[in-house]
Amino acid sequence: MEESDELVGVVEGVAVVPLGPPERRIRPRSYGAALAAATAAGVAAVLLLAGAQWLNQPAVQAWRTVCLAITVQALPFLLLGTVLSGAINAFVPADLFTRVLPKRPALAVPVAGAAGAVLPGCECASVPVAHSLIRRGVTPAAAFAFLLSAPAVNPVVLTATAVAFPGNPAMVAARLLASLGTAAVMGWLWLWLGREEWLRPVLRHRHAGHEHGRSRWTEFRLGFQHDFLHAGGFLVLGAMAAATFNVAVPRSVLDAFSGSPWLSVLFLAALAVLLAVCSEADAFVAASLTGFSATARLAFMVVGPMVDLKLIALQAGTFGRAFAWRFSAATTVVAVTAAFLIGGALL
């Protein structure tokens, strides 16, 4: 029997179901509905807490305020990222990025990292955009370099850093160099050690072109709807975890670590992961931590946009848990090392 994508026949009396073109075969089930329900449940829980007088205690009020602040602060940038993601999928020619980036993956990594400067958004926006880049044929190493650099080196973040540290251009330069260096190193590490089986199955099969039978606007709408609901649920979960840390850890713990140069760097790096402050605002938080060294505060600003609770949750939901834990752990080590070396040289 002649093989074909539209194969129909009988094998031992059993009809063979048409498989259809490869891109139309059965795909993994989308988790958009479940994540939408998680988002709605999180919002409903916050609203219920707001109306329950017996839970209207100062600690609960602080938790609710931080949770809502993180969510509301990140949501516009998540919206921006999912709009860009949907537009890339629907309107951008499939081979554009592969034509623009260098053919050699090792060279494409730093170019993609430098391109992160053009996206004025936070880490919530970079995750869906990096997802779309991989789906459009960009090597994952370059997409991950873009994912890490975009929220850390864009003009909005660098301007905010200059405002938060007036008269200290070295801090802006140190943040730029440490962030770009971390993004490039992580991209190269993925080329060396990364495995595609760590990614979700849907990301292992690149697709070129657009779905047959769909208009570009329909494809944009469906892609935006899926990405926004998918990432939104994880954003709420990450915001709730960060709010819990803000309320549970006393101020005295912060003061205990400020005296040691090594411990202060490690502690502020860990604090950046747990607080999950948006990259447009983290410079002002770092500037307020006057008891810590300049290098420790640099580590806070380098690690935060690349690894935090909500970002780990977003990466797990987008790329897979196997990827998220490995990538986040390695990024933390590389970012802390880059901040320590560059901070020691410039600050």
Short mmCIF file of C-alpha atoms in Angstrom, two decimals:
data_model
loop_
_atom_site.label_atom_id
_atom_site.label_comp_id
_atom_site.label_asym_id
_atom_site.label_seq_id
_atom_site.Cartn_x
_atom_site.Cartn_y
_atom_site.Cartn_z
CA MET A 1 0.00 0.00 0.00
CA GLU A 2 1.36 3.41 -0.91
CA GLU A 3 2.15 5.58 2.11
CA SER A 4 0.45 8.96 2.32
CA ASP A 5 -0.52 11.56 4.90
CA GLU A 6 -4.12 10.89 3.89
CA LEU A 7 -3.75 7.12 4.27
CA VAL A 8 -7.05 5.25 4.30
CA GLY A 9 -7.25 1.50 4.10
CA VAL A 10 -8.14 -1.73 5.82
CA VAL A 11 -5.68 -3.70 7.90
CA GLU A 12 -6.96 -7.15 8.86
CA GLY A 13 -10.50 -5.90 8.52
CA VAL A 14 -10.02 -2.81 10.64
CA ALA A 15 -10.39 0.58 9.01
CA VAL A 16 -7.41 2.90 9.28
CA VAL A 17 -8.47 6.40 10.33
CA PRO A 18 -7.12 9.20 8.14
CA LEU A 19 -4.17 10.79 9.86
CA GLY A 20 -4.28 14.05 7.97
CA PRO A 21 -1.31 16.35 7.47
CA PRO A 22 1.36 16.13 10.19
CA GLU A 23 0.45 19.46 11.75
CA ARG A 24 -3.17 18.38 12.15
CA ARG A 25 -2.50 15.15 14.02
CA ILE A 26 -3.49 14.76 17.62
CA ARG A 27 -1.70 17.24 19.86
CA PRO A 28 -1.22 17.32 23.60
CA ARG A 29 -4.25 18.60 25.45
CA SER A 30 -4.15 22.30 26.28
CA TYR A 31 -4.16 23.24 29.94
CA GLY A 32 -5.69 26.66 29.22
CA ALA A 33 -9.06 25.83 30.78
CA ALA A 34 -7.50 24.43 33.95
CA LEU A 35 -5.25 27.44 34.34
CA ALA A 36 -8.13 29.80 33.68
CA ALA A 37 -9.99 28.07 36.50
CA ALA A 38 -6.92 28.42 38.74
CA THR A 39 -6.76 32.12 37.94
CA ALA A 40 -10.44 32.57 38.70
CA ALA A 41 -10.08 30.60 41.94
CA GLY A 42 -7.15 32.76 43.02
CA VAL A 43 -9.00 35.98 42.30
CA ALA A 44 -12.10 34.67 44.04
CA ALA A 45 -10.04 33.72 47.11
CA VAL A 46 -8.61 37.22 47.32
CA LEU A 47 -12.06 38.76 46.99
CA LEU A 48 -13.43 36.46 49.66
CA LEU A 49 -10.62 37.43 51.99
CA ALA A 50 -11.46 41.04 51.35
CA GLY A 51 -15.03 40.47 52.47
CA ALA A 52 -14.42 38.17 55.41
CA GLN A 53 -14.25 40.42 58.46
CA TRP A 54 -12.85 37.74 60.76
CA LEU A 55 -9.88 37.40 58.37
CA ASN A 56 -9.41 41.14 57.97
CA GLN A 57 -6.32 41.18 60.17
CA PRO A 58 -3.18 43.25 59.42
CA ALA A 59 -1.17 40.24 58.23
CA VAL A 60 -3.97 39.13 55.91
CA GLN A 61 -4.39 42.67 54.61
CA ALA A 62 -0.65 42.85 53.89
CA TRP A 63 -0.74 39.47 52.12
CA ARG A 64 -3.70 40.53 50.01
CA THR A 65 -2.08 43.85 49.13
CA VAL A 66 1.21 42.29 48.04
CA CYS A 67 -0.52 39.54 46.05
CA LEU A 68 -2.72 42.00 44.20
CA ALA A 69 0.17 44.44 43.70
CA ILE A 70 2.38 41.78 42.05
CA THR A 71 -0.47 40.52 39.88
CA VAL A 72 -1.67 43.96 38.80
CA GLN A 73 1.90 45.15 38.21
CA ALA A 74 2.78 42.16 36.04
CA LEU A 75 -0.52 41.74 34.19
CA PRO A 76 -0.06 44.58 31.65
CA PHE A 77 3.33 43.20 30.66
CA LEU A 78 1.96 39.68 30.47
CA LEU A 79 -0.74 41.07 28.20
CA LEU A 80 1.91 42.78 26.07
CA GLY A 81 3.90 39.57 25.83
CA THR A 82 0.94 37.42 24.82
CA VAL A 83 -0.13 39.97 22.20
CA LEU A 84 3.38 39.90 20.75
CA SER A 85 3.39 36.11 20.95
CA GLY A 86 0.09 35.85 19.08
CA ALA A 87 1.24 38.38 16.48
CA ILE A 88 4.48 36.49 15.89
CA ASN A 89 2.59 33.24 15.37
CA ALA A 90 -0.04 34.71 13.07
CA PHE A 91 1.58 37.47 11.05
CA VAL A 92 5.37 37.06 11.02
CA PRO A 93 6.78 34.87 8.22
CA ALA A 94 8.04 31.61 9.61
CA ASP A 95 11.58 31.98 8.28
CA LEU A 96 12.12 35.62 9.29
CA PHE A 97 13.94 34.90 12.55
CA THR A 98 16.04 32.12 11.10
CA ARG A 99 17.09 34.51 8.30
CA VAL A 100 17.89 37.42 10.62
CA LEU A 101 19.82 35.51 13.28
CA PRO A 102 23.26 34.07 12.47
CA LYS A 103 23.17 30.53 11.16
CA ARG A 104 25.59 29.28 13.78
CA PRO A 105 23.74 28.82 17.09
CA ALA A 106 26.81 29.93 19.09
CA LEU A 107 26.69 33.31 17.33
CA ALA A 108 22.88 33.54 17.41
CA VAL A 109 22.92 33.43 21.24
CA PRO A 110 24.64 36.81 21.90
CA VAL A 111 22.73 38.46 19.05
CA ALA A 112 19.42 37.30 20.53
CA GLY A 113 20.57 38.45 23.97
CA ALA A 114 21.35 41.93 22.65
CA ALA A 115 17.96 41.98 20.88
CA GLY A 116 16.30 41.74 24.28
CA ALA A 117 16.88 45.47 24.64
CA VAL A 118 14.03 46.22 22.22
CA LEU A 119 11.21 44.75 24.38
CA PRO A 120 10.10 47.27 27.05
CA GLY A 121 8.53 44.72 29.33
CA CYS A 122 9.22 42.49 32.31
CA GLU A 123 9.87 38.79 32.61
CA CYS A 124 6.17 38.02 32.28
CA ALA A 125 6.24 39.37 28.72
CA SER A 126 9.44 37.58 27.66
CA VAL A 127 8.25 34.03 28.42
CA PRO A 128 5.43 33.84 25.82
CA VAL A 129 7.56 35.68 23.25
CA ALA A 130 10.42 33.19 23.70
CA HIS A 131 7.85 30.40 23.40
CA SER A 132 6.72 31.77 20.04
CA LEU A 133 10.29 32.19 18.81
CA ILE A 134 10.99 28.50 19.44
CA ARG A 135 7.76 27.49 17.74
CA ARG A 136 8.81 29.56 14.73
CA GLY A 137 12.10 27.75 14.31
CA VAL A 138 14.55 29.81 16.38
CA THR A 139 17.09 27.66 18.18
CA PRO A 140 16.06 27.30 21.85
CA ALA A 141 19.46 28.56 23.04
CA ALA A 142 18.91 31.92 21.30
CA ALA A 143 15.31 32.14 22.51
CA PHE A 144 16.38 31.50 26.10
CA ALA A 145 19.11 34.17 25.85
CA PHE A 146 16.40 36.60 24.72
CA LEU A 147 14.10 35.45 27.54
CA LEU A 148 16.75 36.29 30.16
CA SER A 149 18.03 39.55 28.70
CA ALA A 150 14.77 41.23 27.66
CA PRO A 151 13.47 42.05 31.16
CA ALA A 152 16.92 43.14 32.40
CA VAL A 153 18.49 45.32 29.69
CA ASN A 154 15.57 47.09 28.01
CA PRO A 155 15.55 50.91 28.08
CA VAL A 156 12.73 51.15 30.64
CA VAL A 157 14.60 49.04 33.20
CA LEU A 158 17.93 50.78 32.66
CA THR A 159 16.28 54.20 32.96
CA ALA A 160 14.57 53.12 36.19
CA THR A 161 17.95 51.93 37.50
CA ALA A 162 19.53 55.30 36.69
CA VAL A 163 16.70 57.10 38.51
CA ALA A 164 16.92 54.78 41.54
CA PHE A 165 20.70 55.24 41.78
CA PRO A 166 21.22 58.93 40.87
CA GLY A 167 24.79 59.94 40.19
CA ASN A 168 25.89 56.30 39.97
CA PRO A 169 26.22 55.36 36.28
CA ALA A 170 28.49 52.48 37.26
CA MET A 171 25.49 50.67 38.74
CA VAL A 172 23.62 50.97 35.42
CA ALA A 173 26.66 49.73 33.48
CA ALA A 174 27.21 46.88 35.93
CA ARG A 175 23.59 45.75 35.62
CA LEU A 176 23.75 45.88 31.82
CA LEU A 177 27.00 43.91 31.58
CA ALA A 178 26.10 41.32 34.23
CA SER A 179 22.68 40.70 32.69
CA LEU A 180 23.95 40.39 29.12
CA GLY A 181 26.76 38.13 30.27
CA THR A 182 24.39 35.86 32.16
CA ALA A 183 22.01 35.60 29.19
CA ALA A 184 24.83 34.71 26.80
CA VAL A 185 26.39 32.14 29.14
CA MET A 186 23.04 30.44 29.73
CA GLY A 187 22.39 30.28 25.98
CA TRP A 188 25.76 28.65 25.42
CA LEU A 189 25.21 26.28 28.33
CA TRP A 190 21.97 25.14 26.72
CA LEU A 191 23.85 24.43 23.48
CA TRP A 192 26.37 22.39 25.44
CA LEU A 193 24.23 20.59 28.02
CA GLY A 194 20.56 21.20 27.13
CA ARG A 195 18.27 18.39 26.04
CA GLU A 196 15.10 18.87 24.06
CA GLU A 197 13.33 16.11 25.99
CA TRP A 198 13.25 18.55 28.93
CA LEU A 199 10.87 20.72 26.90
CA ARG A 200 7.17 20.09 26.41
CA PRO A 201 6.49 17.81 23.42
CA VAL A 202 4.75 20.59 21.49
CA LEU A 203 8.02 22.57 21.50
CA ARG A 204 10.09 19.74 20.11
CA HIS A 205 8.35 19.93 16.74
CA ARG A 206 8.84 23.30 15.07
CA HIS A 207 6.20 24.37 12.62
CA ALA A 208 6.59 26.66 9.66
CA GLY A 209 3.78 28.58 8.11
CA HIS A 210 0.23 29.05 9.32
CA GLU A 211 -2.65 26.67 9.88
CA HIS A 212 -4.57 25.85 6.73
CA GLY A 213 -8.21 26.94 6.74
CA ARG A 214 -7.72 29.70 9.32
CA SER A 215 -7.45 33.42 8.80
CA ARG A 216 -4.47 35.20 10.30
CA TRP A 217 -6.74 37.07 12.74
CA THR A 218 -8.37 33.85 13.91
CA GLU A 219 -4.96 32.32 14.47
CA PHE A 220 -3.88 35.44 16.38
CA ARG A 221 -7.00 35.37 18.57
CA LEU A 222 -6.68 31.68 19.41
CA GLY A 223 -2.95 31.93 20.13
CA PHE A 224 -3.40 34.99 22.34
CA GLN A 225 -6.28 33.40 24.22
CA HIS A 226 -4.34 30.20 24.91
CA ASP A 227 -1.12 31.93 25.98
CA PHE A 228 -2.82 34.51 28.20
CA LEU A 229 -4.97 32.01 30.07
CA HIS A 230 -2.12 29.53 30.27
CA ALA A 231 0.38 32.00 31.74
CA GLY A 232 -2.15 33.91 33.82
CA GLY A 233 -2.92 31.01 36.13
CA PHE A 234 0.75 30.46 36.92
CA LEU A 235 1.23 34.19 37.45
CA VAL A 236 -1.44 34.19 40.16
CA LEU A 237 0.12 31.17 41.88
CA GLY A 238 3.56 32.80 41.84
CA ALA A 239 2.16 36.07 43.21
CA MET A 240 0.48 34.23 46.07
CA ALA A 241 3.74 32.47 46.98
CA ALA A 242 5.70 35.74 46.89
CA ALA A 243 3.09 37.48 49.04
CA THR A 244 3.32 34.69 51.62
CA PHE A 245 7.07 35.22 51.92
CA ASN A 246 6.66 38.98 52.27
CA VAL A 247 4.32 38.53 55.20
CA ALA A 248 6.02 35.59 56.90
CA VAL A 249 9.66 36.77 57.03
CA PRO A 250 10.37 39.42 59.69
CA ARG A 251 12.52 42.47 59.05
CA SER A 252 15.10 41.31 61.60
CA VAL A 253 16.10 38.48 59.26
CA LEU A 254 17.16 41.02 56.64
CA ASP A 255 19.38 42.85 59.10
CA ALA A 256 21.12 39.64 60.21
CA PHE A 257 22.69 39.07 56.77
CA SER A 258 23.79 42.58 55.85
CA GLY A 259 27.12 42.41 57.70
CA SER A 260 28.79 39.66 55.63
CA PRO A 261 29.86 40.42 52.01
CA TRP A 262 29.31 36.84 50.82
CA LEU A 263 26.14 36.21 52.78
CA SER A 264 24.67 39.56 51.77
CA VAL A 265 25.10 38.74 48.07
CA LEU A 266 23.57 35.29 48.46
CA PHE A 267 20.79 36.56 50.67
CA LEU A 268 19.70 39.37 48.34
CA ALA A 269 19.86 36.96 45.39
CA ALA A 270 17.53 34.59 47.25
CA LEU A 271 15.35 37.51 48.29
CA ALA A 272 14.98 38.56 44.65
CA VAL A 273 13.76 35.06 43.79
CA LEU A 274 11.19 35.06 46.59
CA LEU A 275 9.92 38.64 46.37
CA ALA A 276 9.20 38.41 42.61
CA VAL A 277 9.37 42.17 42.09
CA CYS A 278 8.76 43.31 38.51
CA SER A 279 11.99 44.35 36.75
CA GLU A 280 10.68 47.87 36.19
CA ALA A 281 10.44 48.35 39.98
CA ASP A 282 13.21 46.21 41.45
CA ALA A 283 15.85 48.96 41.22
CA PHE A 284 13.88 51.09 43.68
CA VAL A 285 13.60 48.14 46.07
CA ALA A 286 17.35 47.52 45.75
CA ALA A 287 18.12 51.20 46.36
CA SER A 288 16.07 51.08 49.57
CA LEU A 289 18.24 48.26 50.97
CA THR A 290 20.91 50.71 52.11
CA GLY A 291 22.35 48.36 54.73
CA PHE A 292 23.67 46.03 52.01
CA SER A 293 26.72 46.47 49.78
CA ALA A 294 26.47 47.75 46.20
CA THR A 295 27.46 44.32 44.88
CA ALA A 296 24.71 42.64 46.90
CA ARG A 297 22.15 45.08 45.55
CA LEU A 298 23.45 44.45 42.03
CA ALA A 299 22.89 40.71 42.56
CA PHE A 300 19.30 41.50 43.59
CA MET A 301 18.74 43.35 40.29
CA VAL A 302 20.48 40.77 38.10
CA VAL A 303 18.87 37.65 39.57
CA GLY A 304 15.35 39.06 40.03
CA PRO A 305 14.38 39.59 36.35
CA MET A 306 15.74 36.15 35.44
CA VAL A 307 14.66 33.91 38.33
CA ASP A 308 11.75 34.49 40.68
CA LEU A 309 8.74 32.53 41.91
CA LYS A 310 6.29 33.76 39.33
CA LEU A 311 8.82 33.35 36.51
CA ILE A 312 9.63 29.77 37.55
CA ALA A 313 5.89 29.05 37.55
CA LEU A 314 5.46 30.68 34.13
CA GLN A 315 8.38 28.72 32.69
CA ALA A 316 7.08 25.47 34.14
CA GLY A 317 3.68 26.06 32.57
CA THR A 318 5.13 27.13 29.21
CA PHE A 319 8.20 24.96 28.69
CA GLY A 320 7.72 22.17 31.23
CA ARG A 321 8.74 21.50 34.82
CA ALA A 322 11.82 19.48 33.86
CA PHE A 323 13.16 22.51 32.04
CA ALA A 324 12.11 25.15 34.58
CA TRP A 325 13.87 23.70 37.62
CA ARG A 326 17.12 22.97 35.82
CA PHE A 327 17.21 26.25 33.93
CA SER A 328 16.30 28.35 36.97
CA ALA A 329 18.91 26.72 39.18
CA ALA A 330 21.67 27.15 36.61
CA THR A 331 20.63 30.74 35.87
CA THR A 332 20.78 31.63 39.56
CA VAL A 333 24.35 30.34 39.88
CA VAL A 334 25.51 32.12 36.72
CA ALA A 335 23.75 35.39 37.60
CA VAL A 336 25.16 35.50 41.14
CA THR A 337 28.65 34.80 39.82
CA ALA A 338 28.35 37.49 37.14
CA ALA A 339 27.04 40.04 39.65
CA PHE A 340 29.84 39.26 42.10
CA LEU A 341 32.60 39.52 39.48
CA ILE A 342 31.31 42.60 37.65
CA GLY A 343 30.18 44.30 40.85
CA GLY A 344 33.59 43.74 42.38
CA ALA A 345 35.25 45.29 39.33
CA LEU A 346 32.97 48.30 38.76
CA LEU A 347 31.31 49.15 42.08
#
